[in-house]
Short mmCIF file of C-alpha atoms in Angstrom, two decimals:
data_model
loop_
_atom_site.label_atom_id
_atom_site.label_comp_id
_atom_site.label_asym_id
_atom_site.label_seq_id
_atom_site.Cartn_x
_atom_site.Cartn_y
_atom_site.Cartn_z
CA MET A 237 46.76 25.78 162.56
CA PRO A 238 49.52 28.28 162.66
CA ASN A 239 47.86 31.94 161.88
CA THR A 240 50.77 33.37 160.37
CA SER A 241 50.54 34.10 157.05
CA ASN A 242 53.28 35.34 154.55
CA ASN A 243 51.96 33.75 150.85
CA PRO A 244 51.10 35.45 148.27
CA GLN A 245 47.77 35.21 146.47
CA GLU A 246 46.35 32.26 147.02
CA THR A 247 44.10 30.47 144.78
CA THR A 248 40.32 31.46 145.23
CA SER A 249 37.35 31.49 143.72
CA ALA A 250 36.30 35.08 144.12
CA PRO A 251 38.54 37.81 145.20
CA ALA A 252 39.64 37.72 149.06
CA ILE A 253 38.69 40.73 151.88
CA ARG A 254 41.90 41.80 153.76
CA ALA A 255 42.43 44.19 156.28
CA TYR A 256 46.02 44.98 158.00
CA LEU A 257 46.55 46.69 161.18
CA GLY A 258 50.20 47.86 161.15
CA GLY A 259 52.13 48.60 164.26
CA SER A 260 55.26 47.76 166.19
CA PHE A 261 53.40 45.81 168.80
CA ASP A 262 55.81 46.54 171.48
CA PRO A 263 54.17 44.87 173.20
CA VAL A 264 51.13 43.24 171.50
CA HIS A 265 47.72 44.78 174.22
CA ASN A 266 44.17 43.99 174.25
CA GLY A 267 43.54 47.39 172.28
CA HIS A 268 45.35 46.14 169.17
CA LEU A 269 42.96 42.83 168.97
CA GLU A 270 39.81 45.21 170.09
CA VAL A 271 40.27 47.04 167.20
CA VAL A 272 40.77 44.07 164.29
CA MET A 273 38.35 42.00 166.43
CA SER A 274 35.95 44.40 165.91
CA VAL A 275 36.56 45.29 161.74
CA TYR A 276 36.42 41.03 161.54
CA GLN A 277 33.33 40.89 163.16
CA HIS A 278 31.88 43.74 160.93
CA LEU A 279 33.16 42.37 157.66
CA LEU A 280 32.49 38.68 158.00
CA PRO A 281 28.69 38.50 157.79
CA ILE A 282 29.36 40.78 154.37
CA ALA A 283 31.98 37.84 152.93
CA LYS A 284 30.16 35.13 153.93
CA GLN A 285 26.82 36.87 151.92
CA LYS A 286 29.31 37.64 149.03
CA GLN A 287 31.06 33.86 149.24
CA ARG A 288 34.67 35.88 149.65
CA PRO A 289 37.40 34.69 151.43
CA LEU A 290 38.06 37.27 154.89
CA HIS A 291 41.66 37.73 156.16
CA VAL A 292 42.32 40.13 158.90
CA SER A 293 46.04 40.35 160.35
CA LEU A 294 48.18 42.19 162.48
CA LEU A 295 51.22 43.64 160.34
CA PRO A 296 54.31 44.35 162.49
CA ASN A 297 56.87 46.15 161.22
CA ALA A 298 60.97 45.75 161.72
CA ARG A 299 60.78 49.15 163.22
CA SER A 300 59.02 52.37 163.14
CA PRO A 301 60.65 54.75 161.17
CA PHE A 302 59.68 57.12 164.13
CA LYS A 303 61.29 55.06 166.75
CA THR A 304 65.13 54.57 167.59
CA GLN A 305 64.57 51.10 169.19
CA SER A 306 62.29 48.19 169.60
CA THR A 307 62.37 45.06 171.07
CA ASP A 308 63.60 41.85 169.08
CA PRO A 309 60.83 40.86 166.13
CA ASN A 310 61.38 37.72 167.43
CA HIS A 311 59.92 38.26 170.65
CA ARG A 312 57.29 40.55 169.23
CA LEU A 313 56.31 37.77 166.98
CA THR A 314 55.76 35.37 169.81
CA MET A 315 53.95 37.79 171.42
CA LEU A 316 51.94 38.29 168.63
CA ARG A 317 51.21 34.28 167.87
CA LEU A 318 50.08 34.31 171.90
CA ALA A 319 47.64 36.83 171.58
CA THR A 320 46.13 35.62 168.69
CA LYS A 321 46.20 32.16 169.71
CA ASN A 322 42.42 30.66 169.16
CA THR A 323 41.01 33.76 167.24
CA PRO A 324 40.62 34.13 163.59
CA ILE A 325 42.90 37.04 162.98
CA GLN A 326 46.39 36.46 161.50
CA ILE A 327 49.96 37.76 161.39
CA SER A 328 51.77 39.05 158.13
CA GLU A 329 54.95 39.00 158.65
CA LEU A 330 55.88 41.39 155.28
CA GLU A 331 57.58 43.68 157.19
CA LEU A 332 59.07 42.03 160.18
CA TRP A 333 62.34 40.74 158.82
CA GLN A 334 63.07 43.43 156.81
CA ALA A 335 66.37 46.04 157.08
CA PRO A 336 64.75 49.31 158.78
CA PRO A 337 63.19 51.92 158.16
CA VAL A 338 60.33 50.14 156.35
CA TYR A 339 57.50 52.34 154.81
CA THR A 340 53.82 51.63 155.04
CA ILE A 341 53.80 53.02 151.47
CA ASP A 342 56.10 50.28 150.37
CA SER A 343 54.42 47.55 152.17
CA VAL A 344 50.65 48.59 150.71
CA ARG A 345 52.67 48.65 147.48
CA THR A 346 53.55 44.95 148.11
CA LEU A 347 50.49 44.04 149.17
CA ARG A 348 48.83 45.63 145.83
CA GLN A 349 51.21 43.68 143.45
CA GLN A 350 50.74 40.44 145.41
CA TYR A 351 46.92 40.44 145.57
CA PRO A 352 45.79 42.63 142.28
CA ASN A 353 42.51 41.66 142.45
CA ASP A 354 41.76 41.77 146.00
CA SER A 355 39.87 44.22 147.83
CA LEU A 356 42.73 45.55 150.42
CA ILE A 357 42.13 47.57 153.84
CA PHE A 358 44.54 49.31 155.89
CA ILE A 359 43.16 50.19 159.48
CA MET A 360 44.66 53.09 161.62
CA GLY A 361 43.24 55.76 164.22
CA MET A 362 42.78 59.27 163.26
CA ASP A 363 45.51 60.24 165.12
CA SER A 364 47.65 58.39 162.18
CA ALA A 365 45.45 59.51 159.55
CA HIS A 366 45.55 63.48 160.50
CA SER A 367 49.59 62.90 160.23
CA LEU A 368 49.52 61.28 156.89
CA ASP A 369 50.84 64.24 155.02
CA LYS A 370 53.66 63.64 157.17
CA TRP A 371 54.18 60.04 156.11
CA LYS A 372 56.77 58.78 153.72
CA ASP A 373 54.24 59.58 150.35
CA GLY A 374 51.55 58.92 152.88
CA LEU A 375 49.05 60.58 150.77
CA ARG A 376 49.58 58.65 148.16
CA LEU A 377 48.61 54.89 150.50
CA THR A 378 45.07 55.18 148.80
CA ASP A 379 46.63 54.82 145.25
CA HIS A 380 46.67 51.01 146.78
CA VAL A 381 44.90 50.20 149.70
CA ASN A 382 41.55 51.62 151.30
CA LEU A 383 41.31 53.06 154.52
CA TRP A 384 39.36 52.50 157.53
CA VAL A 385 39.84 54.97 159.89
CA PHE A 386 38.71 54.31 163.78
CA ASN A 387 38.09 57.78 166.09
CA ARG A 388 40.59 57.08 168.04
CA GLN A 389 40.49 59.49 171.17
CA SER A 390 43.33 60.85 173.47
CA SER A 391 45.13 57.89 175.05
CA THR A 392 44.03 57.17 178.58
CA ASP A 393 46.13 56.56 181.54
CA VAL A 394 46.41 52.71 182.25
CA SER A 395 46.79 52.94 185.85
CA VAL A 396 43.30 54.53 186.72
CA GLY A 397 39.87 53.95 185.55
CA VAL A 398 40.83 51.54 183.17
CA SER A 399 37.60 49.54 182.59
CA GLU A 400 35.60 52.30 182.81
CA ARG A 401 37.56 54.50 180.24
CA PHE A 402 38.67 52.24 177.66
CA SER A 403 35.57 51.77 175.45
CA VAL A 404 36.23 49.87 172.27
CA SER A 405 33.67 47.07 172.02
CA ALA A 406 33.39 44.30 169.57
CA MET A 407 29.96 45.64 168.43
CA PRO A 408 28.29 49.31 167.92
CA SER A 409 27.65 51.23 170.98
CA LYS A 410 23.68 51.14 170.89
CA ASN A 411 24.21 54.79 172.46
CA HIS A 412 26.38 56.30 170.33
CA THR A 413 24.84 57.35 166.69
CA ALA A 414 26.88 59.60 165.03
CA ASN A 415 25.35 63.01 163.48
CA ALA A 416 25.95 64.53 160.36
CA GLN A 417 28.03 67.61 162.16
CA ASP A 418 30.03 64.43 163.93
CA ILE A 419 31.08 62.56 160.47
CA ALA A 420 31.77 66.55 159.11
CA PHE A 421 34.24 67.01 161.80
CA LEU A 422 35.91 63.83 161.60
CA LYS A 423 36.02 64.02 158.17
CA SER A 424 37.85 67.65 158.46
CA GLN A 425 40.72 65.75 160.60
CA LEU A 426 41.60 64.31 157.53
CA PRO A 427 44.15 65.75 155.28
CA LEU A 428 42.31 67.95 152.86
CA SER A 429 43.67 66.09 149.64
CA LEU A 430 42.10 62.66 151.06
CA GLN A 431 38.79 64.24 152.45
CA PRO A 432 37.05 63.87 149.04
CA HIS A 433 37.69 60.06 148.96
CA THR A 434 35.75 59.37 152.42
CA THR A 435 32.58 57.06 152.14
CA GLU A 436 30.02 56.52 154.85
CA SER A 437 29.85 52.88 153.78
CA MET A 438 32.26 50.06 154.63
CA ILE A 439 30.79 48.10 151.51
CA GLU A 440 32.58 50.82 149.55
CA LEU A 441 35.96 49.35 150.68
CA LEU A 442 34.97 46.05 149.32
CA VAL A 443 34.85 46.17 145.96
CA PRO A 444 37.63 44.74 143.99
CA PRO A 445 39.39 46.96 141.69
CA THR A 446 39.04 45.00 138.61
CA GLN A 447 35.00 45.19 139.33
CA ARG A 448 35.68 49.37 139.57
CA SER A 449 37.91 49.29 136.45
CA THR A 450 35.07 47.32 135.00
CA ASP A 451 32.42 49.96 135.99
CA SER A 452 34.35 52.56 134.82
CA SER A 453 35.16 51.47 131.35
CA ASN A 454 31.35 50.61 130.76
CA ALA A 455 30.19 54.08 132.21
CA ASN A 456 32.91 55.70 130.18
CA SER A 457 32.13 54.34 127.10
CA ASN A 458 28.56 55.55 126.95
CA ASP A 459 29.65 58.91 128.33
CA PRO A 460 30.32 61.54 125.19
CA ASN A 461 31.40 64.14 127.81
CA SER A 462 34.38 61.57 129.30
CA THR A 463 37.71 63.39 128.83
CA GLY A 464 39.80 60.25 129.04
CA LEU A 465 39.44 56.51 130.11
CA LYS A 466 42.51 56.39 131.47
CA ALA A 467 42.79 59.23 133.79
CA ASP A 468 39.53 58.41 134.59
CA LEU A 469 40.31 55.03 135.38
CA LYS A 470 43.20 55.96 137.59
CA ASN A 471 40.46 57.95 139.92
CA THR A 472 37.86 55.31 140.19
CA ASN A 473 40.72 53.07 141.25
CA GLN A 474 41.27 55.69 144.16
CA GLY A 475 40.95 53.87 147.39
CA HIS A 476 37.93 55.00 149.91
CA ILE A 477 38.24 56.23 153.28
CA TYR A 478 35.74 54.70 155.70
CA ILE A 479 35.38 56.45 159.05
CA ASP A 480 34.01 54.41 162.10
CA THR A 481 32.28 57.38 164.21
CA ARG A 482 32.46 55.23 167.18
CA PRO A 483 34.91 56.48 169.90
CA ILE A 484 37.42 54.48 171.33
CA THR A 485 39.99 55.31 173.94
CA ALA A 486 42.67 53.99 173.08
CA VAL A 487 46.08 52.87 175.60
CA SER A 488 49.35 52.90 173.73
CA SER A 489 52.06 50.36 173.89
CA THR A 490 54.11 53.23 175.31
CA GLN A 491 52.08 53.28 178.49
CA ILE A 492 52.41 49.52 178.91
CA ARG A 493 56.12 49.54 179.09
CA GLU A 494 56.11 52.71 181.44
CA GLN A 495 53.68 50.71 183.72
CA LEU A 496 55.84 47.55 183.61
CA GLN A 497 58.69 50.09 184.80
CA LYS A 498 56.68 51.59 187.31
CA LEU A 499 56.26 48.30 189.11
CA GLU A 500 59.61 47.64 189.00
CA HIS A 501 60.48 50.35 190.79
CA ARG A 502 58.01 49.59 193.11
CA THR A 503 59.03 45.89 193.85
CA ASN A 504 62.64 47.05 194.05
CA LYS A 505 61.93 49.18 196.89
CA ILE A 506 61.13 45.68 198.70
CA PRO A 507 63.82 44.13 200.57
CA VAL A 508 65.50 41.37 198.44
CA ALA A 509 64.31 38.59 200.70
CA GLU A 510 60.84 40.18 200.55
CA ARG A 511 60.85 40.10 196.65
CA GLN A 512 60.42 36.92 195.52
CA ILE A 513 57.24 36.48 197.20
CA ALA A 514 55.99 40.15 196.36
CA SER A 515 56.32 39.22 192.88
CA ILE A 516 53.42 36.36 192.96
CA ALA A 517 51.14 39.45 193.19
CA PRO A 518 51.20 40.85 189.73
CA ILE A 519 51.52 37.22 188.09
CA ASN A 520 48.56 36.00 190.26
CA ASP A 521 46.16 39.11 189.05
CA ILE A 522 47.11 38.85 185.74
CA ILE A 523 46.00 35.87 185.60
CA SER A 524 42.77 35.85 187.39
CA ASN A 525 42.07 39.25 185.71
CA THR A 526 41.13 41.34 188.82
CA GLU A 527 41.30 45.30 189.55
CA SER A 528 44.76 45.37 191.52
CA ASN A 529 46.75 45.17 188.71
CA PRO A 530 45.71 47.46 185.80
CA LEU A 531 47.68 45.41 183.09
CA ALA A 532 45.27 43.09 183.73
CA LYS A 533 43.00 45.11 181.56
CA TRP A 534 45.68 45.36 179.05
CA LEU A 535 47.69 42.26 178.24
CA ASN A 536 46.98 38.72 177.29
CA PRO A 537 48.09 36.64 180.45
CA ALA A 538 50.13 34.33 178.01
CA VAL A 539 51.52 37.60 176.73
CA TYR A 540 52.23 38.91 180.46
CA GLN A 541 53.89 35.88 181.41
CA TYR A 542 56.29 35.96 178.28
CA ILE A 543 57.37 39.43 179.00
CA ILE A 544 58.20 38.62 182.63
CA ALA A 545 59.95 35.07 181.62
CA HIS A 546 62.13 36.86 178.81
CA GLN A 547 63.06 39.81 180.99
CA LEU A 548 61.07 42.52 178.75
CA TYR A 549 60.53 45.92 179.24
CA SER A 550 62.64 45.77 182.58
CA ALA A 551 60.06 43.14 183.86
CA ALA A 552 63.32 41.04 185.15
CA GLN A 553 62.00 41.48 189.14
CA PHE A 554 59.16 39.92 188.30
CA ARG A 555 60.34 36.30 187.36
#
């Protein structure tokens, strides 16, 4: 069954839970998959208990407004399909075929129009959440969706100590328990106007908008001090922000591309007669997931082979 989804609201018996991780995915790497799988595994038991459909998706963009170029969308989509094969993670093509630049605020508005009764969650790292005031209408994202913010620390070097320094796990770490000071610090990293919308419970992200409106209506009808139902409804529909306190050390797609270029530079120093033989080692490393090639820790083997086969990111020497 294909895992790409573009369809508007499906007919379901209960409001769905939909979570999205946006990005260029140029290329998609295991760090992306670890984050969305973590969200999926946390939400699945709740969705089952409440008998609500669950959809966790990667949302590739046409081209980031902060980048001047990116790899052909067809290549990026194919790599996403390879990386998510045999997983519950879906792919939304909502942004992929639009003329750039495409802004997140426009996408979340579209999602809210398509799924007016569903719980919508947009996933991002704290580095992105911290700079939302620099995005186009970034402070208005919570008018349409909830935010799940990961405590993403500074990116690691993909060429050194990858297995030790990459700490994303599909389940919470037993050795990490955030205290009140940790939570307060992370909350302070958000733009000031968004800080009042934080919640310590991911359950708050799952309340359907229609239920929030109904609850607000009932509450205000019994409140003699209510100053206006319309304004209060808008406030109750304001999305929540859940800060996932587990620290993760992230690698960027930029670092992956740079590492591929370093491999190319080293390989090009080898005499042409020996280059074809030398190229076998990196391919075998990625397949067997050995230590000699750091990219083995970050790229799905099928994605790595696709990069090689299509000469992406200056990797033509590995063909």
